[in-house]
Tab-separated table of C-alpha atoms in Angstrom:
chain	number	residue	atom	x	y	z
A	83	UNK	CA	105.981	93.461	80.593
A	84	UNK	CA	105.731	97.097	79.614
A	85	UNK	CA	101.919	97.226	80.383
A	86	UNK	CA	100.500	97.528	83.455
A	87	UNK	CA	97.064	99.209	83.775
A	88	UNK	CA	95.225	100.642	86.255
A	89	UNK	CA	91.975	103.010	86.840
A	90	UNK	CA	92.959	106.752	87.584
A	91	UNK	CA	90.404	107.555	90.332
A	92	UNK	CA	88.556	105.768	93.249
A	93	UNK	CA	86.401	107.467	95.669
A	94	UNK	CA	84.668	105.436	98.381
A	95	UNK	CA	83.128	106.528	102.176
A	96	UNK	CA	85.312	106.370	105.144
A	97	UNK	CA	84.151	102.907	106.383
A	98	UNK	CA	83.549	101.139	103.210
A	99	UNK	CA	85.630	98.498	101.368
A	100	UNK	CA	87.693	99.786	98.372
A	101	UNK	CA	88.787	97.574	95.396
A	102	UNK	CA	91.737	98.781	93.288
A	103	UNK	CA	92.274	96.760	90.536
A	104	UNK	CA	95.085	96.129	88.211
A	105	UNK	CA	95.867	94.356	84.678
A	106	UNK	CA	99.336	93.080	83.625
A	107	UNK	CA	100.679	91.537	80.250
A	108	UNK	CA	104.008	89.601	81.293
A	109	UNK	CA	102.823	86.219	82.231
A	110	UNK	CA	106.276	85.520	83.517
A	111	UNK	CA	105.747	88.023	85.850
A	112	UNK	CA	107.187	86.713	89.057
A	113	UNK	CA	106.208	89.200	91.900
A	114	UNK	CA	102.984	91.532	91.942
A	115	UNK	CA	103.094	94.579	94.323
A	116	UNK	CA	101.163	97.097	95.684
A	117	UNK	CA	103.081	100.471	96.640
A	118	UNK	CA	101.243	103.480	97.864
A	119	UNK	CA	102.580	107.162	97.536
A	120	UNK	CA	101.329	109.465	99.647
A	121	UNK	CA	102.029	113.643	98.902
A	122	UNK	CA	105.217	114.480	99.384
A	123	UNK	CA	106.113	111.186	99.918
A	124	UNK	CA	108.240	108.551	97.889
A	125	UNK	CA	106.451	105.524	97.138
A	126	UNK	CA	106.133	102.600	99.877
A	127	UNK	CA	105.602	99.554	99.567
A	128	UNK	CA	102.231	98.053	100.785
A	129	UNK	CA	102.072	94.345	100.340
A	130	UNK	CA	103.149	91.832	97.458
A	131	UNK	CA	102.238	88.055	96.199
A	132	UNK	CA	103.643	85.594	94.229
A	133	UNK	CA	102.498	84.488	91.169
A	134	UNK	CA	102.001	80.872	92.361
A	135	UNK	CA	99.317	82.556	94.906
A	136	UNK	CA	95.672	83.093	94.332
A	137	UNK	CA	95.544	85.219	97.605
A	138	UNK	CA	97.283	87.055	100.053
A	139	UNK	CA	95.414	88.755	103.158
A	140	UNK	CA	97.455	91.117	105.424
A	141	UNK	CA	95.275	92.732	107.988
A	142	UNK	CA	93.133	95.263	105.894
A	143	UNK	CA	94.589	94.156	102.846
A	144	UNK	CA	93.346	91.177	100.337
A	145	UNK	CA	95.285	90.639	97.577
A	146	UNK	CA	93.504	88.790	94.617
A	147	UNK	CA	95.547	87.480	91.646
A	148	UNK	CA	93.628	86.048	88.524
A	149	UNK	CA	96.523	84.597	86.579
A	150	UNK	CA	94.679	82.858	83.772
A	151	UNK	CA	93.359	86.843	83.394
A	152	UNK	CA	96.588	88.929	84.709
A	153	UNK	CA	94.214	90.752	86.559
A	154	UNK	CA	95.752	92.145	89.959
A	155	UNK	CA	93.410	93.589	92.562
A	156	UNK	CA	93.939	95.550	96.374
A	157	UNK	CA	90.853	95.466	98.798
A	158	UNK	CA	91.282	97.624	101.696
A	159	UNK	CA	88.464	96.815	104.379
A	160	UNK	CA	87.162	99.518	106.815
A	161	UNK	CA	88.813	102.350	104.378
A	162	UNK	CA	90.193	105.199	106.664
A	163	UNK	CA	90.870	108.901	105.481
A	164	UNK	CA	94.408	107.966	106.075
A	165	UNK	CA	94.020	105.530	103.213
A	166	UNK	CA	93.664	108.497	100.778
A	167	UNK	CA	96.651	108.258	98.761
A	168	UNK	CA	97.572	107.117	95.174
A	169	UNK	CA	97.982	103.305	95.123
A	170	UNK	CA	100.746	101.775	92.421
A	171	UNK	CA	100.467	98.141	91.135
A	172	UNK	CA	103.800	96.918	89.808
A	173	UNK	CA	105.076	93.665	88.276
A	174	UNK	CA	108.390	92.418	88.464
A	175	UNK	CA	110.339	89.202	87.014
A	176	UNK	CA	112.587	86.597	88.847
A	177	UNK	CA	115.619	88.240	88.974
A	178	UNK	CA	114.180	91.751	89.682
A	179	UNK	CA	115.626	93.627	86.863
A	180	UNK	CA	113.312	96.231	86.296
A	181	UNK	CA	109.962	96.582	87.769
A	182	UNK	CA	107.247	98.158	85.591
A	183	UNK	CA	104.553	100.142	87.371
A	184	UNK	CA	101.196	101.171	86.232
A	185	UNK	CA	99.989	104.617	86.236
A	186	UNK	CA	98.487	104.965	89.382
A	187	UNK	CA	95.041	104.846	90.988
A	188	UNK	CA	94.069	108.122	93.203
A	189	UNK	CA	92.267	107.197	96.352
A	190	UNK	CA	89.759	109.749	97.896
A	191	UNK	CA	88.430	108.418	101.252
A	192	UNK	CA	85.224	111.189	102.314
A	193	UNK	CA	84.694	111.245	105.668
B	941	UNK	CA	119.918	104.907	108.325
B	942	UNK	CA	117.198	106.748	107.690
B	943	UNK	CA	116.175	105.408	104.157
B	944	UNK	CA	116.713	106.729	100.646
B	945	UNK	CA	118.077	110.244	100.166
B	946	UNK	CA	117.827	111.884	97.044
B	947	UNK	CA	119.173	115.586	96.488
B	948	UNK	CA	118.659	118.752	95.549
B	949	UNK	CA	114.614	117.997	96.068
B	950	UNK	CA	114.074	120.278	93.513
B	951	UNK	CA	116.095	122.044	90.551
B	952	UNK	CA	115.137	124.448	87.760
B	953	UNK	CA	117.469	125.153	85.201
B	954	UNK	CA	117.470	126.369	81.662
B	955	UNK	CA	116.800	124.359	78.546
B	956	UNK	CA	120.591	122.986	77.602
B	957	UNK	CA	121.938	123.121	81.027
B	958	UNK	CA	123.556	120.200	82.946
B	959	UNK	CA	122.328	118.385	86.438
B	960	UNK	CA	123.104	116.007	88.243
B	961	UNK	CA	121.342	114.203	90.646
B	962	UNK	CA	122.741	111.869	93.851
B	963	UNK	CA	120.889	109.281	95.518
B	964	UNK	CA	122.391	107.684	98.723
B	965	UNK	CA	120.923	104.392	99.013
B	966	UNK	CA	120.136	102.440	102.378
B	967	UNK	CA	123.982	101.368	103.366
B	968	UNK	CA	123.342	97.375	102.961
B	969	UNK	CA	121.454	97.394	99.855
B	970	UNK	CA	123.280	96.099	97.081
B	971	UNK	CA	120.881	97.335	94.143
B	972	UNK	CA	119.683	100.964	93.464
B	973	UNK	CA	117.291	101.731	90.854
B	974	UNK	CA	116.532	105.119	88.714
B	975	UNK	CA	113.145	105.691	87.577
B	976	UNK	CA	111.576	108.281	86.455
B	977	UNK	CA	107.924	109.459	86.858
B	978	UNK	CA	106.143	112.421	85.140
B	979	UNK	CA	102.929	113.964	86.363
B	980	UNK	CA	99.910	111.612	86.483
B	981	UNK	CA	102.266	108.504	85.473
B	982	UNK	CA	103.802	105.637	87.279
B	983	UNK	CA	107.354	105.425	87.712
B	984	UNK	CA	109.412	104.365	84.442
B	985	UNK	CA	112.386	102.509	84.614
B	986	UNK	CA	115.792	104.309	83.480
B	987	UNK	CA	118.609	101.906	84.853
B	988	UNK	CA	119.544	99.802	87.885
B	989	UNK	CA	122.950	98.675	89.258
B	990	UNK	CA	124.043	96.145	91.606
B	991	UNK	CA	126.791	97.071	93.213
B	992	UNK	CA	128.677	99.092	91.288
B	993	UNK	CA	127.943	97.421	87.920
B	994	UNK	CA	125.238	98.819	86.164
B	995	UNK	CA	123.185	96.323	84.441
B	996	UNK	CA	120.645	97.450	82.693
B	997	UNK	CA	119.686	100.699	81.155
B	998	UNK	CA	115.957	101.359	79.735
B	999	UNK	CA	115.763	102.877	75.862
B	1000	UNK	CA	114.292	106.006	77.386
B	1001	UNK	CA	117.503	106.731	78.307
B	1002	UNK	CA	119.326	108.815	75.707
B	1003	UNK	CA	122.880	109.501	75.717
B	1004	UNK	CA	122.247	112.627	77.355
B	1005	UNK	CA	121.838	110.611	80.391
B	1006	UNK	CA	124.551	109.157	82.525
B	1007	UNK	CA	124.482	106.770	85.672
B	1008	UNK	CA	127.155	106.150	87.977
B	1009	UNK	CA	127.823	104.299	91.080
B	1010	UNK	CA	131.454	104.510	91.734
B	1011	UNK	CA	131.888	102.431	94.519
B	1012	UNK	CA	128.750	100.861	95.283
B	1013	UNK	CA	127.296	102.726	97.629
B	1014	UNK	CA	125.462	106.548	96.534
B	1015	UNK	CA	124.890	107.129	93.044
B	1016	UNK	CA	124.605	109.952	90.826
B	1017	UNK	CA	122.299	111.142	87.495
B	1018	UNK	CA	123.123	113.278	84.834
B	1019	UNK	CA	121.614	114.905	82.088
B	1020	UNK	CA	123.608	116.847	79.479
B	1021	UNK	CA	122.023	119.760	77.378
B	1022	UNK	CA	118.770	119.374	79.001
B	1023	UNK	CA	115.144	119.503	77.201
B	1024	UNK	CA	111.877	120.531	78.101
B	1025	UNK	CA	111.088	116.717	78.348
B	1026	UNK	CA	113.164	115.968	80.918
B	1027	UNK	CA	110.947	118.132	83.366
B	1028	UNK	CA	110.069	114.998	85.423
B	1029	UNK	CA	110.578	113.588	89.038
B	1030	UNK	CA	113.535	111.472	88.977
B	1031	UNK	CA	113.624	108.569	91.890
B	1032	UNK	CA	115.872	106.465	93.226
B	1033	UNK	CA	115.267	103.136	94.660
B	1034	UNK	CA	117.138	100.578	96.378
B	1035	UNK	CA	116.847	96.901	97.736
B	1036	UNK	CA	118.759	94.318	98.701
B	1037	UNK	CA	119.060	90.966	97.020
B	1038	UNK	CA	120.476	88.420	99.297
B	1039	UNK	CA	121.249	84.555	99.332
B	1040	UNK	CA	117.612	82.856	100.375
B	1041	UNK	CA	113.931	84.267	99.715
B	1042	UNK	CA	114.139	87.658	98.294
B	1043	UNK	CA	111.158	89.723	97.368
B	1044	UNK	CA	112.363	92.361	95.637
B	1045	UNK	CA	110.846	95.238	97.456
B	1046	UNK	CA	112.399	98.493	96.707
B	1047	UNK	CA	112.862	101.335	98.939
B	1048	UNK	CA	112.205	104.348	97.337
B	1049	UNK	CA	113.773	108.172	97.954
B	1050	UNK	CA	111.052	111.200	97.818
B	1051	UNK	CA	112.534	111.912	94.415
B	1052	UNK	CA	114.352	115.302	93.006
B	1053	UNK	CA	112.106	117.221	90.641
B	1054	UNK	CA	113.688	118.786	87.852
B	1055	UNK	CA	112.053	121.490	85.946
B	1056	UNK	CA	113.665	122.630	82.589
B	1057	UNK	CA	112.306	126.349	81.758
């Protein structure tokens, strides 16, 4: 559950959709989550799915969960330069033990 | 309740000193989380108590390292004889873990950075 991968850098226009995307090895993995950290900031927590889900849409947000390929991924519609921050995926089991994040992906939104 | 605090914010010291860091959880949460997160890294998991019982502690921490959380509520870090290595932002979390549908979000502090010269 140690490895949890994601791309370093994103850079979209203010307007456009992004896609973050996110691989995990525990396949007993029993919550995915997205946190975001903006600077300065500690990191908060964005939106989350179960592993029994295939999708979760809140507002902006779409999460997408490919279990079969423990692929993980965050679409932000109608990306604002607010949204520029770095965006954490994390896994976490049942009992919520310990949480393993990936490394990060950094979010530039150009206006 | 304003959140997670975590102080000092920021401490240099000199390779072999001691720190300490405190974290003062929300008040209700019953589980608080240390991880720690070095530049261009996610957070790494060090240890995590619920209630006052800690119940898990990571390999990455060394004996150097000690976590306590006297009477369940704030909770403190410590490094002995620090190293250069230990230059990192440390961060506390919390949550609370209830009877019925829990999600495990954690609330995170904005983390004390250490620097070890």
């Amino acid at each position: 559950g140690e490895d949890v991968e994601q791309s370093l850098f994103l850079s979209v226009r203010e307007g456009d959709s992004s896609v973050i995307n996110c691989t995990y090895t525990d396949s007993s993995s029993t919550y995915l989550y997205w946190y975001k950290q903006e600077p300065g900031a500690g990191l908060q927590l964005l939106t989350y799915i179960f592993s029994n889900m295939d999708m979760k849409q809140d507002q902006r947000l779409t999460v997408l969960l490919n279990k079969k390929d423990k692929h993980l991924s965050l679409r932000i519609a109608d990306t604002q330069t607010g949204d520029s921050a770095i965006y954490f995926c994390a896994e976490g089991p049942y009992n919520f033990n310990k949480f393993y994040f990936g490394s990060g992906t950094k979010l530039n939104v150009k206006p | 309740d304003t959140g997670v605090s975590q102080d000092p914010r920021h401490k240099i010291t000199k390779r072999g000193q001691n720190v300490t860091f405190r974290c003062d959880p929300i008040s209700e949460h019953n589980r608080l989380y240390w991880y720690r997160q070095t530049l261009g890294q996610g957070p790494e998991f060090l240890t995590y108590f619920q209630n006052e019982a800690q119940l898990e502690k990571s390999r990455l921490l060394s004996d150097r390292f000690s976590a306590e959380r006297p009477k369940g509520s704030f909770s403190t870090l410590e490094i002995q004889r620090t190293e250069q290595g230990d230059s990192a932002m440390y961060l506390c979390a919390s949550s609370l873990l209830a009877g019925g549908e829990n999600t495990g979000e954690l609330f995170f502090g904005e983390g004390s950075r250490l620097t070890v010269l």
